[in-house]
Amino acid sequence: MTDTPYEVTADRRASHALAWLLLVPVLLVAYPPLYNRSDPQLFGVPFFYWYQLAVIPVSVVCTTAVYRAGRRRRSGGSR
Amino acid sequence: MSAHVVEIGVFVALFVAVSVLGFVAARWRRPSSMEHLDEWGLGGRNFGSWITWFLIGGDLYTAYTFVAVPALIFGAGAAGFFAVPYTIVVYPMVFYVLLRLWSVSHVHGFVTPADFVRARFGSPSLALVVALTGIIATMPYIALQLVGIEAVLKTLGVTGHVPIIIAFVGPSSGTWRRCRPTRSCSACSPSSDTWRSPPVPSRCRPVPLSPPRTAR
């Protein structure tokens, strides 16, 4: 059962490329000077706070995309 | 003191509800035997996505989330907001690294990271170091929960160490009851011959990033 051949199919390569999406939320918050500002405010909330909270949905979208790509590959019978 | 009646009532109601839930869960899927470490440590590898979702939630949203971080933001301001980007950064790492760790561990029947390290690097001493690091690193985390609940109790007007001891011994006894089969619990005595050591493969092959189709 550990002898599954490790083939790199086009499908797998595509989903590996999609895995780079995981870097997007990391890069968005990795450098604080990027968002260490109080303007523009949103409903009176300084930019610093709402920007970081806004990255959370972005992170969810990226993670979901990568997960779905992996699941498609798994059930696609390419393995 | 009378001002705290509502708070104490809410606390006690929630505490009783969670304790009951714990004891019910202990009977919910009673394993045929507690002879395997998988059963004791991983619930027999039978937790699906739904239960795991709650377990991860329970791991993340602790006294740290509800007491320590709000207190830090209250006291220090924006610096306490580190908790948000920190989680954003950690999730992709978890997604990429742990999925792979999981699929390899699933195929080879590993229970702890130490099992993985022993098999991957073929070094029992490295595995021991990893196991000890895991135990020691867990200590402050558990201590944080104790400090957190102590802060909650202090707000309720309850001081001293006895309430904390009760708060932890109560729910913990739920897990202890599970680990009491008719014969001596082999999970607690690894020298027993029924203790099953995970099979150690000669060398871990590359395993697909995603869980194998046999999962669940």
PDB file of C-alpha atoms in Angstrom:
ATOM      1  CA  MET A   1       0.000   0.000   0.000  1.00  0.00           C
ATOM      2  CA  THR A   2       3.000   2.254   0.293  1.00  0.00           C
ATOM      3  CA  ASP A   3       4.059   1.321  -3.228  1.00  0.00           C
ATOM      4  CA  THR A   4       1.753   3.782  -4.948  1.00  0.00           C
ATOM      5  CA  PRO A   5       3.673   5.177  -7.873  1.00  0.00           C
ATOM      6  CA  TYR A   6       4.241   8.840  -7.492  1.00  0.00           C
ATOM      7  CA  GLU A   7       3.244  10.210 -10.853  1.00  0.00           C
ATOM      8  CA  VAL A   8       3.309  13.868 -11.618  1.00  0.00           C
ATOM      9  CA  THR A   9       0.292  14.359 -13.807  1.00  0.00           C
ATOM     10  CA  ALA A  10      -0.755  17.612 -15.401  1.00  0.00           C
ATOM     11  CA  ASP A  11      -3.652  17.699 -12.984  1.00  0.00           C
ATOM     12  CA  ARG A  12      -1.386  17.374  -9.993  1.00  0.00           C
ATOM     13  CA  ARG A  13       0.951  20.017 -11.342  1.00  0.00           C
ATOM     14  CA  ALA A  14      -1.959  22.410 -11.762  1.00  0.00           C
ATOM     15  CA  SER A  15      -3.091  21.954  -8.184  1.00  0.00           C
ATOM     16  CA  HIS A  16       0.479  22.322  -6.957  1.00  0.00           C
ATOM     17  CA  ALA A  17       0.602  25.633  -8.777  1.00  0.00           C
ATOM     18  CA  LEU A  18      -2.633  26.571  -7.068  1.00  0.00           C
ATOM     19  CA  ALA A  19      -0.999  25.849  -3.704  1.00  0.00           C
ATOM     20  CA  TRP A  20       0.951  29.083  -4.167  1.00  0.00           C
ATOM     21  CA  LEU A  21      -2.339  30.799  -3.373  1.00  0.00           C
ATOM     22  CA  LEU A  22      -1.619  29.934   0.256  1.00  0.00           C
ATOM     23  CA  LEU A  23       1.158  32.530   0.178  1.00  0.00           C
ATOM     24  CA  VAL A  24      -1.261  35.375  -0.607  1.00  0.00           C
ATOM     25  CA  PRO A  25      -2.741  35.870   2.900  1.00  0.00           C
ATOM     26  CA  VAL A  26       0.700  35.391   4.456  1.00  0.00           C
ATOM     27  CA  LEU A  27       2.219  38.125   2.302  1.00  0.00           C
ATOM     28  CA  LEU A  28      -0.725  40.438   2.962  1.00  0.00           C
ATOM     29  CA  VAL A  29      -0.049  40.490   6.707  1.00  0.00           C
ATOM     30  CA  ALA A  30       3.669  39.646   6.923  1.00  0.00           C
ATOM     31  CA  TYR A  31       4.869  43.250   6.680  1.00  0.00           C
ATOM     32  CA  PRO A  32       3.109  45.468   9.277  1.00  0.00           C
ATOM     33  CA  PRO A  33       4.316  48.856   7.871  1.00  0.00           C
ATOM     34  CA  LEU A  34       2.070  48.002   4.927  1.00  0.00           C
ATOM     35  CA  TYR A  35      -1.067  48.505   7.014  1.00  0.00           C
ATOM     36  CA  ASN A  36       0.146  50.404  10.068  1.00  0.00           C
ATOM     37  CA  ARG A  37      -2.090  53.404   9.297  1.00  0.00           C
ATOM     38  CA  SER A  38      -5.332  54.735  10.720  1.00  0.00           C
ATOM     39  CA  ASP A  39      -6.746  56.004   7.394  1.00  0.00           C
ATOM     40  CA  PRO A  40      -8.888  55.227   5.501  1.00  0.00           C
ATOM     41  CA  GLN A  41     -11.309  54.331   8.246  1.00  0.00           C
ATOM     42  CA  LEU A  42     -14.246  51.997   7.791  1.00  0.00           C
ATOM     43  CA  PHE A  43     -17.306  52.772   9.953  1.00  0.00           C
ATOM     44  CA  GLY A  44     -14.940  54.619  12.266  1.00  0.00           C
ATOM     45  CA  VAL A  45     -12.613  51.618  12.565  1.00  0.00           C
ATOM     46  CA  PRO A  46      -8.968  52.484  11.794  1.00  0.00           C
ATOM     47  CA  PHE A  47      -7.413  50.907   8.703  1.00  0.00           C
ATOM     48  CA  PHE A  48      -4.975  48.905  10.829  1.00  0.00           C
ATOM     49  CA  TYR A  49      -7.787  46.884  12.381  1.00  0.00           C
ATOM     50  CA  TRP A  50     -10.232  46.432   9.523  1.00  0.00           C
ATOM     51  CA  TYR A  51      -7.496  45.589   7.040  1.00  0.00           C
ATOM     52  CA  GLN A  52      -6.309  42.642   9.115  1.00  0.00           C
ATOM     53  CA  LEU A  53      -9.848  41.449   9.705  1.00  0.00           C
ATOM     54  CA  ALA A  54     -10.507  41.759   5.956  1.00  0.00           C
ATOM     55  CA  VAL A  55      -7.570  39.455   5.189  1.00  0.00           C
ATOM     56  CA  ILE A  56      -9.351  36.658   7.061  1.00  0.00           C
ATOM     57  CA  PRO A  57     -12.003  36.133   4.322  1.00  0.00           C
ATOM     58  CA  VAL A  58      -9.219  36.371   1.705  1.00  0.00           C
ATOM     59  CA  SER A  59      -7.388  33.631   3.589  1.00  0.00           C
ATOM     60  CA  VAL A  60     -10.554  31.523   3.673  1.00  0.00           C
ATOM     61  CA  VAL A  61     -11.033  31.880  -0.097  1.00  0.00           C
ATOM     62  CA  CYS A  62      -7.419  30.872  -0.812  1.00  0.00           C
ATOM     63  CA  THR A  63      -7.463  27.897   1.530  1.00  0.00           C
ATOM     64  CA  THR A  64     -10.800  26.712   0.130  1.00  0.00           C
ATOM     65  CA  ALA A  65      -9.527  26.969  -3.455  1.00  0.00           C
ATOM     66  CA  VAL A  66      -6.432  24.901  -2.643  1.00  0.00           C
ATOM     67  CA  TYR A  67      -8.463  22.350  -0.723  1.00  0.00           C
ATOM     68  CA  ARG A  68     -11.001  21.945  -3.518  1.00  0.00           C
ATOM     69  CA  ALA A  69      -8.261  21.548  -6.100  1.00  0.00           C
ATOM     70  CA  GLY A  70      -6.739  18.783  -4.000  1.00  0.00           C
ATOM     71  CA  ARG A  71     -10.073  17.053  -3.579  1.00  0.00           C
ATOM     72  CA  ARG A  72     -10.885  17.236  -7.282  1.00  0.00           C
ATOM     73  CA  ARG A  73      -7.588  15.599  -8.042  1.00  0.00           C
ATOM     74  CA  ARG A  74      -8.266  12.899  -5.473  1.00  0.00           C
ATOM     75  CA  SER A  75     -11.691  11.978  -6.762  1.00  0.00           C
ATOM     76  CA  GLY A  76     -10.747  12.539 -10.428  1.00  0.00           C
ATOM     77  CA  GLY A  77      -9.162   9.087 -10.576  1.00  0.00           C
ATOM     78  CA  SER A  78      -5.823  10.367 -11.787  1.00  0.00           C
ATOM     79  CA  ARG A  79      -4.139   8.305  -9.111  1.00  0.00           C
TER      80      ARG A  79
ATOM     81  CA  MET B   1     -21.264  39.269  46.730  1.00  0.00           C
ATOM     82  CA  SER B   2     -24.934  39.436  45.761  1.00  0.00           C
ATOM     83  CA  ALA B   3     -23.881  41.259  42.599  1.00  0.00           C
ATOM     84  CA  HIS B   4     -22.152  38.110  41.415  1.00  0.00           C
ATOM     85  CA  VAL B   5     -25.130  35.755  41.670  1.00  0.00           C
ATOM     86  CA  VAL B   6     -25.999  36.040  37.951  1.00  0.00           C
ATOM     87  CA  GLU B   7     -22.388  35.568  36.858  1.00  0.00           C
ATOM     88  CA  ILE B   8     -21.904  32.565  39.115  1.00  0.00           C
ATOM     89  CA  GLY B   9     -25.206  31.116  37.905  1.00  0.00           C
ATOM     90  CA  VAL B  10     -24.147  31.417  34.251  1.00  0.00           C
ATOM     91  CA  PHE B  11     -20.745  29.920  35.022  1.00  0.00           C
ATOM     92  CA  VAL B  12     -22.147  26.970  36.956  1.00  0.00           C
ATOM     93  CA  ALA B  13     -24.826  26.267  34.305  1.00  0.00           C
ATOM     94  CA  LEU B  14     -22.249  26.234  31.505  1.00  0.00           C
ATOM     95  CA  PHE B  15     -19.825  24.217  33.590  1.00  0.00           C
ATOM     96  CA  VAL B  16     -22.428  21.560  34.359  1.00  0.00           C
ATOM     97  CA  ALA B  17     -23.556  21.453  30.711  1.00  0.00           C
ATOM     98  CA  VAL B  18     -20.010  20.927  29.455  1.00  0.00           C
ATOM     99  CA  SER B  19     -19.296  18.293  32.109  1.00  0.00           C
ATOM    100  CA  VAL B  20     -22.443  16.365  31.203  1.00  0.00           C
ATOM    101  CA  LEU B  21     -21.479  16.592  27.544  1.00  0.00           C
ATOM    102  CA  GLY B  22     -18.069  15.181  28.411  1.00  0.00           C
ATOM    103  CA  PHE B  23     -19.463  12.228  30.322  1.00  0.00           C
ATOM    104  CA  VAL B  24     -22.014  11.487  27.597  1.00  0.00           C
ATOM    105  CA  ALA B  25     -19.286  11.665  24.961  1.00  0.00           C
ATOM    106  CA  ALA B  26     -17.245   9.146  26.936  1.00  0.00           C
ATOM    107  CA  ARG B  27     -20.058   6.622  26.469  1.00  0.00           C
ATOM    108  CA  TRP B  28     -20.988   7.746  22.969  1.00  0.00           C
ATOM    109  CA  ARG B  29     -18.725   5.380  21.080  1.00  0.00           C
ATOM    110  CA  ARG B  30     -17.353   2.976  23.619  1.00  0.00           C
ATOM    111  CA  PRO B  31     -14.436   1.166  21.993  1.00  0.00           C
ATOM    112  CA  SER B  32     -14.280  -2.607  22.015  1.00  0.00           C
ATOM    113  CA  SER B  33     -10.948  -2.369  23.740  1.00  0.00           C
ATOM    114  CA  MET B  34      -8.635   0.284  25.089  1.00  0.00           C
ATOM    115  CA  GLU B  35      -5.650  -1.861  24.261  1.00  0.00           C
ATOM    116  CA  HIS B  36      -4.382   0.316  21.455  1.00  0.00           C
ATOM    117  CA  LEU B  37      -2.775   3.691  21.707  1.00  0.00           C
ATOM    118  CA  ASP B  38      -4.868   4.761  18.663  1.00  0.00           C
ATOM    119  CA  GLU B  39      -7.969   4.218  20.757  1.00  0.00           C
ATOM    120  CA  TRP B  40      -6.728   6.182  23.733  1.00  0.00           C
ATOM    121  CA  GLY B  41      -4.992   8.991  21.873  1.00  0.00           C
ATOM    122  CA  LEU B  42      -6.942   9.345  18.613  1.00  0.00           C
ATOM    123  CA  GLY B  43     -10.425   8.033  19.394  1.00  0.00           C
ATOM    124  CA  GLY B  44      -9.746   4.941  17.324  1.00  0.00           C
ATOM    125  CA  ARG B  45      -9.051   7.137  14.265  1.00  0.00           C
ATOM    126  CA  ASN B  46     -12.795   7.447  13.822  1.00  0.00           C
ATOM    127  CA  PHE B  47     -13.236  11.203  14.056  1.00  0.00           C
ATOM    128  CA  GLY B  48     -14.566  12.577  10.799  1.00  0.00           C
ATOM    129  CA  SER B  49     -14.406  16.146   9.527  1.00  0.00           C
ATOM    130  CA  TRP B  50     -17.329  17.276  11.672  1.00  0.00           C
ATOM    131  CA  ILE B  51     -15.845  16.191  15.027  1.00  0.00           C
ATOM    132  CA  THR B  52     -12.375  17.292  13.984  1.00  0.00           C
ATOM    133  CA  TRP B  53     -13.716  20.747  13.175  1.00  0.00           C
ATOM    134  CA  PHE B  54     -14.928  21.088  16.762  1.00  0.00           C
ATOM    135  CA  LEU B  55     -11.702  19.634  18.152  1.00  0.00           C
ATOM    136  CA  ILE B  56      -9.604  22.187  16.274  1.00  0.00           C
ATOM    137  CA  GLY B  57     -11.962  24.884  17.502  1.00  0.00           C
ATOM    138  CA  GLY B  58     -11.442  23.646  21.046  1.00  0.00           C
ATOM    139  CA  ASP B  59      -7.694  23.779  20.516  1.00  0.00           C
ATOM    140  CA  LEU B  60      -7.711  27.296  19.136  1.00  0.00           C
ATOM    141  CA  TYR B  61     -10.325  29.097  21.191  1.00  0.00           C
ATOM    142  CA  THR B  62      -8.990  28.766  24.693  1.00  0.00           C
ATOM    143  CA  ALA B  63      -8.346  30.985  27.686  1.00  0.00           C
ATOM    144  CA  TYR B  64      -5.657  32.539  25.514  1.00  0.00           C
ATOM    145  CA  THR B  65      -8.277  33.691  22.998  1.00  0.00           C
ATOM    146  CA  PHE B  66     -10.964  34.759  25.423  1.00  0.00           C
ATOM    147  CA  VAL B  67      -8.988  36.083  28.383  1.00  0.00           C
ATOM    148  CA  ALA B  68      -5.315  36.670  27.565  1.00  0.00           C
ATOM    149  CA  VAL B  69      -5.578  38.388  24.165  1.00  0.00           C
ATOM    150  CA  PRO B  70      -8.503  40.690  25.068  1.00  0.00           C
ATOM    151  CA  ALA B  71      -6.687  41.611  28.275  1.00  0.00           C
ATOM    152  CA  LEU B  72      -3.537  42.379  26.302  1.00  0.00           C
ATOM    153  CA  ILE B  73      -5.440  44.572  23.854  1.00  0.00           C
ATOM    154  CA  PHE B  74      -7.155  46.294  26.769  1.00  0.00           C
ATOM    155  CA  GLY B  75      -3.804  46.926  28.434  1.00  0.00           C
ATOM    156  CA  ALA B  76      -1.393  47.433  25.537  1.00  0.00           C
ATOM    157  CA  GLY B  77      -3.616  48.395  22.618  1.00  0.00           C
ATOM    158  CA  ALA B  78      -2.892  47.505  18.998  1.00  0.00           C
ATOM    159  CA  ALA B  79       0.099  45.309  19.869  1.00  0.00           C
ATOM    160  CA  GLY B  80      -2.339  42.677  21.100  1.00  0.00           C
ATOM    161  CA  PHE B  81      -3.779  42.476  17.599  1.00  0.00           C
ATOM    162  CA  PHE B  82      -0.829  40.269  16.652  1.00  0.00           C
ATOM    163  CA  ALA B  83      -3.168  37.356  17.319  1.00  0.00           C
ATOM    164  CA  VAL B  84      -5.063  37.998  14.074  1.00  0.00           C
ATOM    165  CA  PRO B  85      -2.197  38.045  11.528  1.00  0.00           C
ATOM    166  CA  TYR B  86      -0.506  35.270  13.460  1.00  0.00           C
ATOM    167  CA  THR B  87      -3.474  32.996  12.867  1.00  0.00           C
ATOM    168  CA  ILE B  88      -3.693  34.064   9.221  1.00  0.00           C
ATOM    169  CA  VAL B  89      -0.046  33.112   8.731  1.00  0.00           C
ATOM    170  CA  VAL B  90      -0.328  29.841  10.621  1.00  0.00           C
ATOM    171  CA  TYR B  91      -3.330  28.413   8.746  1.00  0.00           C
ATOM    172  CA  PRO B  92      -1.651  28.045   5.330  1.00  0.00           C
ATOM    173  CA  MET B  93       1.369  26.469   7.023  1.00  0.00           C
ATOM    174  CA  VAL B  94      -0.875  24.058   8.850  1.00  0.00           C
ATOM    175  CA  PHE B  95      -2.723  23.338   5.633  1.00  0.00           C
ATOM    176  CA  TYR B  96       0.439  22.526   3.734  1.00  0.00           C
ATOM    177  CA  VAL B  97       2.529  20.758   6.370  1.00  0.00           C
ATOM    178  CA  LEU B  98       0.015  18.949   8.554  1.00  0.00           C
ATOM    179  CA  LEU B  99      -1.947  17.501   5.641  1.00  0.00           C
ATOM    180  CA  ARG B 100       1.171  15.750   4.494  1.00  0.00           C
ATOM    181  CA  LEU B 101       2.072  14.731   8.044  1.00  0.00           C
ATOM    182  CA  TRP B 102      -1.444  13.351   8.414  1.00  0.00           C
ATOM    183  CA  SER B 103      -1.440  11.313   5.222  1.00  0.00           C
ATOM    184  CA  VAL B 104       1.946   9.750   5.986  1.00  0.00           C
ATOM    185  CA  SER B 105       0.880   9.030   9.565  1.00  0.00           C
ATOM    186  CA  HIS B 106      -2.416   7.581   8.367  1.00  0.00           C
ATOM    187  CA  VAL B 107      -0.741   5.142   6.000  1.00  0.00           C
ATOM    188  CA  HIS B 108       1.839   3.992   8.533  1.00  0.00           C
ATOM    189  CA  GLY B 109      -0.323   4.093  11.655  1.00  0.00           C
ATOM    190  CA  PHE B 110       1.609   6.711  13.582  1.00  0.00           C
ATOM    191  CA  VAL B 111      -0.016   8.175  16.687  1.00  0.00           C
ATOM    192  CA  THR B 112       2.349  10.953  17.761  1.00  0.00           C
ATOM    193  CA  PRO B 113       4.874  13.199  16.002  1.00  0.00           C
ATOM    194  CA  ALA B 114       7.567  11.175  17.756  1.00  0.00           C
ATOM    195  CA  ASP B 115       6.411   8.056  15.878  1.00  0.00           C
ATOM    196  CA  PHE B 116       6.750   9.975  12.632  1.00  0.00           C
ATOM    197  CA  VAL B 117      10.231  11.222  13.474  1.00  0.00           C
ATOM    198  CA  ARG B 118      11.389   7.781  14.553  1.00  0.00           C
ATOM    199  CA  ALA B 119      10.277   6.280  11.259  1.00  0.00           C
ATOM    200  CA  ARG B 120      11.369   9.116   9.032  1.00  0.00           C
ATOM    201  CA  PHE B 121      14.838   9.589  10.488  1.00  0.00           C
ATOM    202  CA  GLY B 122      15.308   6.138  11.962  1.00  0.00           C
ATOM    203  CA  SER B 123      16.451   7.621  15.262  1.00  0.00           C
ATOM    204  CA  PRO B 124      14.793   6.580  18.531  1.00  0.00           C
ATOM    205  CA  SER B 125      16.757   9.204  20.461  1.00  0.00           C
ATOM    206  CA  LEU B 126      15.548  11.977  18.159  1.00  0.00           C
ATOM    207  CA  ALA B 127      12.015  10.648  18.633  1.00  0.00           C
ATOM    208  CA  LEU B 128      12.522  10.798  22.406  1.00  0.00           C
ATOM    209  CA  VAL B 129      13.691  14.391  22.195  1.00  0.00           C
ATOM    210  CA  VAL B 130      10.651  15.283  20.066  1.00  0.00           C
ATOM    211  CA  ALA B 131       8.312  13.538  22.512  1.00  0.00           C
ATOM    212  CA  LEU B 132       9.844  15.327  25.512  1.00  0.00           C
ATOM    213  CA  THR B 133       9.722  18.669  23.695  1.00  0.00           C
ATOM    214  CA  GLY B 134       6.041  18.086  22.993  1.00  0.00           C
ATOM    215  CA  ILE B 135       5.291  17.340  26.635  1.00  0.00           C
ATOM    216  CA  ILE B 136       7.326  20.274  27.967  1.00  0.00           C
ATOM    217  CA  ALA B 137       5.860  22.664  25.372  1.00  0.00           C
ATOM    218  CA  THR B 138       2.355  21.643  26.408  1.00  0.00           C
ATOM    219  CA  MET B 139       2.991  22.580  30.051  1.00  0.00           C
ATOM    220  CA  PRO B 140       2.857  26.375  29.682  1.00  0.00           C
ATOM    221  CA  TYR B 141      -0.199  26.010  27.489  1.00  0.00           C
ATOM    222  CA  ILE B 142      -2.013  24.062  30.193  1.00  0.00           C
ATOM    223  CA  ALA B 143      -0.754  26.494  32.823  1.00  0.00           C
ATOM    224  CA  LEU B 144      -2.223  29.304  30.734  1.00  0.00           C
ATOM    225  CA  GLN B 145      -5.636  27.638  30.877  1.00  0.00           C
ATOM    226  CA  LEU B 146      -5.339  27.397  34.666  1.00  0.00           C
ATOM    227  CA  VAL B 147      -4.383  31.050  34.959  1.00  0.00           C
ATOM    228  CA  GLY B 148      -7.250  31.918  32.626  1.00  0.00           C
ATOM    229  CA  ILE B 149      -9.890  30.089  34.609  1.00  0.00           C
ATOM    230  CA  GLU B 150      -8.432  31.551  37.790  1.00  0.00           C
ATOM    231  CA  ALA B 151      -8.945  35.023  36.305  1.00  0.00           C
ATOM    232  CA  VAL B 152     -12.531  34.128  35.421  1.00  0.00           C
ATOM    233  CA  LEU B 153     -13.196  32.835  38.936  1.00  0.00           C
ATOM    234  CA  LYS B 154     -11.593  35.908  40.473  1.00  0.00           C
ATOM    235  CA  THR B 155     -13.979  38.070  38.452  1.00  0.00           C
ATOM    236  CA  LEU B 156     -16.820  36.008  39.887  1.00  0.00           C
ATOM    237  CA  GLY B 157     -15.551  36.823  43.363  1.00  0.00           C
ATOM    238  CA  VAL B 158     -14.235  33.309  43.988  1.00  0.00           C
ATOM    239  CA  THR B 159     -10.649  33.185  45.201  1.00  0.00           C
ATOM    240  CA  GLY B 160      -8.266  30.463  46.335  1.00  0.00           C
ATOM    241  CA  HIS B 161      -7.062  27.307  44.615  1.00  0.00           C
ATOM    242  CA  VAL B 162      -9.799  24.883  45.623  1.00  0.00           C
ATOM    243  CA  PRO B 163     -12.324  25.996  42.943  1.00  0.00           C
ATOM    244  CA  ILE B 164      -9.686  25.510  40.238  1.00  0.00           C
ATOM    245  CA  ILE B 165      -8.892  22.027  41.465  1.00  0.00           C
ATOM    246  CA  ILE B 166     -12.584  21.155  41.358  1.00  0.00           C
ATOM    247  CA  ALA B 167     -12.952  22.746  37.921  1.00  0.00           C
ATOM    248  CA  PHE B 168     -10.209  20.545  36.496  1.00  0.00           C
ATOM    249  CA  VAL B 169     -10.649  17.307  38.383  1.00  0.00           C
ATOM    250  CA  GLY B 170     -14.353  17.202  37.477  1.00  0.00           C
ATOM    251  CA  PRO B 171     -14.121  17.157  33.671  1.00  0.00           C
ATOM    252  CA  SER B 172     -10.846  15.220  33.761  1.00  0.00           C
ATOM    253  CA  SER B 173     -12.495  12.357  35.607  1.00  0.00           C
ATOM    254  CA  GLY B 174     -14.552  11.831  32.451  1.00  0.00           C
ATOM    255  CA  THR B 175     -11.444  10.838  30.534  1.00  0.00           C
ATOM    256  CA  TRP B 176     -10.189   8.762  33.422  1.00  0.00           C
ATOM    257  CA  ARG B 177     -13.366   6.693  33.534  1.00  0.00           C
ATOM    258  CA  ARG B 178     -12.936   5.774  29.898  1.00  0.00           C
ATOM    259  CA  CYS B 179      -9.514   4.422  30.599  1.00  0.00           C
ATOM    260  CA  ARG B 180     -10.645   1.793  33.075  1.00  0.00           C
ATOM    261  CA  PRO B 181     -11.242  -1.529  31.327  1.00  0.00           C
ATOM    262  CA  THR B 182     -11.698  -4.730  33.299  1.00  0.00           C
ATOM    263  CA  ARG B 183      -8.087  -5.605  32.739  1.00  0.00           C
ATOM    264  CA  SER B 184      -5.293  -3.214  33.499  1.00  0.00           C
ATOM    265  CA  CYS B 185      -5.101  -0.387  31.019  1.00  0.00           C
ATOM    266  CA  SER B 186      -2.311  -1.200  28.635  1.00  0.00           C
ATOM    267  CA  ALA B 187      -2.141   2.359  27.364  1.00  0.00           C
ATOM    268  CA  CYS B 188      -0.787   3.201  30.783  1.00  0.00           C
ATOM    269  CA  SER B 189       1.699   0.330  30.828  1.00  0.00           C
ATOM    270  CA  PRO B 190       3.532   0.194  27.525  1.00  0.00           C
ATOM    271  CA  SER B 191       5.554  -2.801  28.698  1.00  0.00           C
ATOM    272  CA  SER B 192       2.480  -4.982  28.248  1.00  0.00           C
ATOM    273  CA  ASP B 193       2.726  -7.250  25.245  1.00  0.00           C
ATOM    274  CA  THR B 194      -0.619  -6.040  23.941  1.00  0.00           C
ATOM    275  CA  TRP B 195       0.786  -2.581  23.389  1.00  0.00           C
ATOM    276  CA  ARG B 196       1.178  -2.287  19.663  1.00  0.00           C
ATOM    277  CA  SER B 197       4.135  -0.363  18.459  1.00  0.00           C
ATOM    278  CA  PRO B 198       3.500   1.415  15.170  1.00  0.00           C
ATOM    279  CA  PRO B 199       5.129  -0.368  12.252  1.00  0.00           C
ATOM    280  CA  VAL B 200       8.320   1.327  11.248  1.00  0.00           C
ATOM    281  CA  PRO B 201       8.768   1.439   7.485  1.00  0.00           C
ATOM    282  CA  SER B 202      12.269   1.112   6.125  1.00  0.00           C
ATOM    283  CA  ARG B 203      11.897   4.507   4.572  1.00  0.00           C
ATOM    284  CA  CYS B 204       9.004   6.852   4.049  1.00  0.00           C
ATOM    285  CA  ARG B 205       8.139   7.255   0.426  1.00  0.00           C
ATOM    286  CA  PRO B 206       6.700  10.453  -0.929  1.00  0.00           C
ATOM    287  CA  VAL B 207       3.050  10.325  -0.118  1.00  0.00           C
ATOM    288  CA  PRO B 208       0.509  12.468  -1.964  1.00  0.00           C
ATOM    289  CA  LEU B 209      -0.159  15.790  -0.338  1.00  0.00           C
ATOM    290  CA  SER B 210      -3.819  14.987  -0.001  1.00  0.00           C
ATOM    291  CA  PRO B 211      -5.196  12.235   2.193  1.00  0.00           C
ATOM    292  CA  PRO B 212      -5.402   8.870   0.418  1.00  0.00           C
ATOM    293  CA  ARG B 213      -8.761   7.756  -0.841  1.00  0.00           C
ATOM    294  CA  THR B 214      -9.001   5.108   1.852  1.00  0.00           C
ATOM    295  CA  ALA B 215      -9.480   7.871   4.399  1.00  0.00           C
ATOM    296  CA  ARG B 216     -12.492   7.480   6.625  1.00  0.00           C
TER     297      ARG B 216
END
